[in-house]
XYZ file of C-alpha atoms in Angstrom:
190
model
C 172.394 53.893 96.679
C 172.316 57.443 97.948
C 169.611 58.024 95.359
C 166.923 54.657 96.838
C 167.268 55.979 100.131
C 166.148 59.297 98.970
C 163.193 57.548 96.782
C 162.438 56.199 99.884
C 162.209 59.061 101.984
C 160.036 60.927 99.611
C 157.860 58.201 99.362
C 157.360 58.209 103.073
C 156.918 61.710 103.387
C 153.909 61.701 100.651
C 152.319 58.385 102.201
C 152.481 60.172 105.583
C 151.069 63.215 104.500
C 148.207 61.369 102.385
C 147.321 59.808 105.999
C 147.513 63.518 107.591
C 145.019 64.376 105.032
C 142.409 61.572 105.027
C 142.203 62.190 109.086
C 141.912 65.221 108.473
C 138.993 65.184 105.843
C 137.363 62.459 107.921
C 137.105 64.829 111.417
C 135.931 67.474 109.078
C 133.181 65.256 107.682
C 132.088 63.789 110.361
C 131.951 67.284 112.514
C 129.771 68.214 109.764
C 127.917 64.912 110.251
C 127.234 65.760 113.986
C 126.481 69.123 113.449
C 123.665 68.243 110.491
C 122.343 65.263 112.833
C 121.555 67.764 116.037
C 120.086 70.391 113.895
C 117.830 68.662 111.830
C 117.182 65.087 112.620
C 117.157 64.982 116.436
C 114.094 63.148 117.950
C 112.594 66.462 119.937
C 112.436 66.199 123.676
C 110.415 63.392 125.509
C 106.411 64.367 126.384
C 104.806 63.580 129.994
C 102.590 60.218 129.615
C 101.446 59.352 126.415
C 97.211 60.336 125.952
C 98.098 63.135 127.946
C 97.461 66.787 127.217
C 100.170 69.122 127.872
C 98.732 72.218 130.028
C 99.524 75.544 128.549
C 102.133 77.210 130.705
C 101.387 80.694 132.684
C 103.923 82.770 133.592
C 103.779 86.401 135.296
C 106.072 89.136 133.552
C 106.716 92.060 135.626
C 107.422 95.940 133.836
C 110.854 96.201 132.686
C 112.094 98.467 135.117
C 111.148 96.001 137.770
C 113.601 92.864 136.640
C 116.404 92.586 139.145
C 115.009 94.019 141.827
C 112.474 92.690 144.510
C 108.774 93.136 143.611
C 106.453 93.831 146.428
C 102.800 93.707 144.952
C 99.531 94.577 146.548
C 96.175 94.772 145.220
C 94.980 97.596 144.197
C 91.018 98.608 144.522
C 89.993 97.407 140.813
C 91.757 94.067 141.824
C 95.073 94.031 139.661
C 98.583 93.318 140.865
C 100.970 96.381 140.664
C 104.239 96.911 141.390
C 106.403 98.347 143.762
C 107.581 101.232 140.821
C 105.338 102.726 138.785
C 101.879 101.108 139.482
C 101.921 99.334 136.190
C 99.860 96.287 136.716
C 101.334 93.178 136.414
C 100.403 91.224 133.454
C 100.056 87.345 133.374
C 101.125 85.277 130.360
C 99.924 82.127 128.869
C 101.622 80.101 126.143
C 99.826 77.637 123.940
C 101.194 75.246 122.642
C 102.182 75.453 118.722
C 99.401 75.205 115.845
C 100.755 73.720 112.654
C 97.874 74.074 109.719
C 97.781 74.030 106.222
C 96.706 77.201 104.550
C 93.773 77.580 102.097
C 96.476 78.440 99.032
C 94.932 77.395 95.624
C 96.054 73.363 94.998
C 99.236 73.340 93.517
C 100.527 75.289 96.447
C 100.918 73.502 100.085
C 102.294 75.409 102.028
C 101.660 75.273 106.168
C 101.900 77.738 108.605
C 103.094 77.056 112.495
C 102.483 79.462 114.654
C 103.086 79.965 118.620
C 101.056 81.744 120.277
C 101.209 83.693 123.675
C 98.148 85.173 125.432
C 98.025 88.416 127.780
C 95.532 87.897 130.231
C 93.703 90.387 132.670
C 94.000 88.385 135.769
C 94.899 84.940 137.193
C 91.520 83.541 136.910
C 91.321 84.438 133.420
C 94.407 82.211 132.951
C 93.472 79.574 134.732
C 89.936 79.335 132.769
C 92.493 79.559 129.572
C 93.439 76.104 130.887
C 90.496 74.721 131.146
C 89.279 75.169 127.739
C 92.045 74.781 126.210
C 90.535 72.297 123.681
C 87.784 74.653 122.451
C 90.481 77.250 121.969
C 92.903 75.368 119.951
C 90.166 74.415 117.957
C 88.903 77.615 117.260
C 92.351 79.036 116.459
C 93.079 76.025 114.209
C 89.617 76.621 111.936
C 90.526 80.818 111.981
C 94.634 79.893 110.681
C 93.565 76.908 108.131
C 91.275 79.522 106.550
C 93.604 81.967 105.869
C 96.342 81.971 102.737
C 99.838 82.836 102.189
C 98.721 85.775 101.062
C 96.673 86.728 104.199
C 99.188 86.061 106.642
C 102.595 87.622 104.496
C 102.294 91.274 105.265
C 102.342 93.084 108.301
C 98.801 94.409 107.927
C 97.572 90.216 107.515
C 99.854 89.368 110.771
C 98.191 92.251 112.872
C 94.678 91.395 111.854
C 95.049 87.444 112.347
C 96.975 88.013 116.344
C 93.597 90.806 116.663
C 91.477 87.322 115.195
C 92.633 85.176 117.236
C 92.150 87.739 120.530
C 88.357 87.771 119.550
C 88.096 83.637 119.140
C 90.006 83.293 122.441
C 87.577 86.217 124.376
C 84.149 84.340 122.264
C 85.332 80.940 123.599
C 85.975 82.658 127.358
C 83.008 84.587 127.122
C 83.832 87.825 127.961
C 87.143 90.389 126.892
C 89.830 88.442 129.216
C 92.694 88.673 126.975
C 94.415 91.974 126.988
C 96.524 91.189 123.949
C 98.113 88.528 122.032
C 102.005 87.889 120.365
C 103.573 85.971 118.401
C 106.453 84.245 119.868
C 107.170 82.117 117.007
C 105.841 82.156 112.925
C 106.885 80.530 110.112
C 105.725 79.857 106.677
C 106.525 77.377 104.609
């Protein structure tokens, strides 16, 4: 008799512990679950009305050594914004929205390249004409990338030349040298 009871036990003990063990495995699988759901198939973000063109956002970024504190500006005789430190001027940056285009790689490679790209402009009105042709300049930014390969775009020397490319088509389509400089903010290739 002593010896059932004891079956018993032990066979509680294991059928507990096989329970302890499939919750356990089933948390773990379906944190996993979560995690691989927000990361890679979450719808992105809602847009503004459908049809409609997102504007390119402009933002002003102030020297370093000027974050924190408060920034009196005044214009200066050439018409630039400087600081209260240092007399750097005060450059204004626009984002564009991202350009995802296939590169020119030989057939059996596809490979795409999408690339975010954020413009340094000389003055306000120069960003607010960046606006307004904002279809011309996608364009020509989307005909300079899909012409380039892998190849062209892999090194540091192909990354330089292409942001100094796509300076030129955005000062052509302006007409006239408005953008100071422009970075890469996000690039991948794939």
């Amino acid at each position: 008799m002593a010896e059932a009871v004891a079956e018993e036990e032990g066979k509680k003990k294991s059928g507990l512990l096989k329970w302890i063990i499939l919750v356990v495995l089933l948390l773990a699988l379906g944190g996993g679950g979560f995690f691989a759901y927000t990361k890679f198939f979450r719808a992105p973000a809602p847009e503004a009305a459908p049809g409609a063109e997102p504007a390119p956002a402009v933002q002003e970024h102030a020297p370093p050594e000027a974050h924190g504190e408060a920034k009196k500006e005044e214009k200066s005789h050439e018409g630039k914004k400087e600081g209260e430190k240092g007399g750097k001027p005060v450059s204004l940056m626009v984002s564009l929205d991202p350009f995802v285009v296939n590169l020119a790689d030989p057939p059996p490679a596809r490979r795409y390249m999408k690339v975010r790209v954020d413009a340094e402009m000389v003055d306000e009105k120069a960003a607010n004409e960046i606006k307004d042709k904002n279809v011309f300049i996608r364009d020509a930014i989307i005909l300079l990338l899909s012409s380039k390969t892998s190849q062209d775009v892999s090194s540091m020397e192909g990354k330089l030349s292409m942001r100094k490319e796509i300076a030129e088509k955005i000062n052509l389509t302006l007409e006239g040298p408005k953008v100071v400089r422009v970075y890469f903010s996000e690039l991948v290739i794939q």
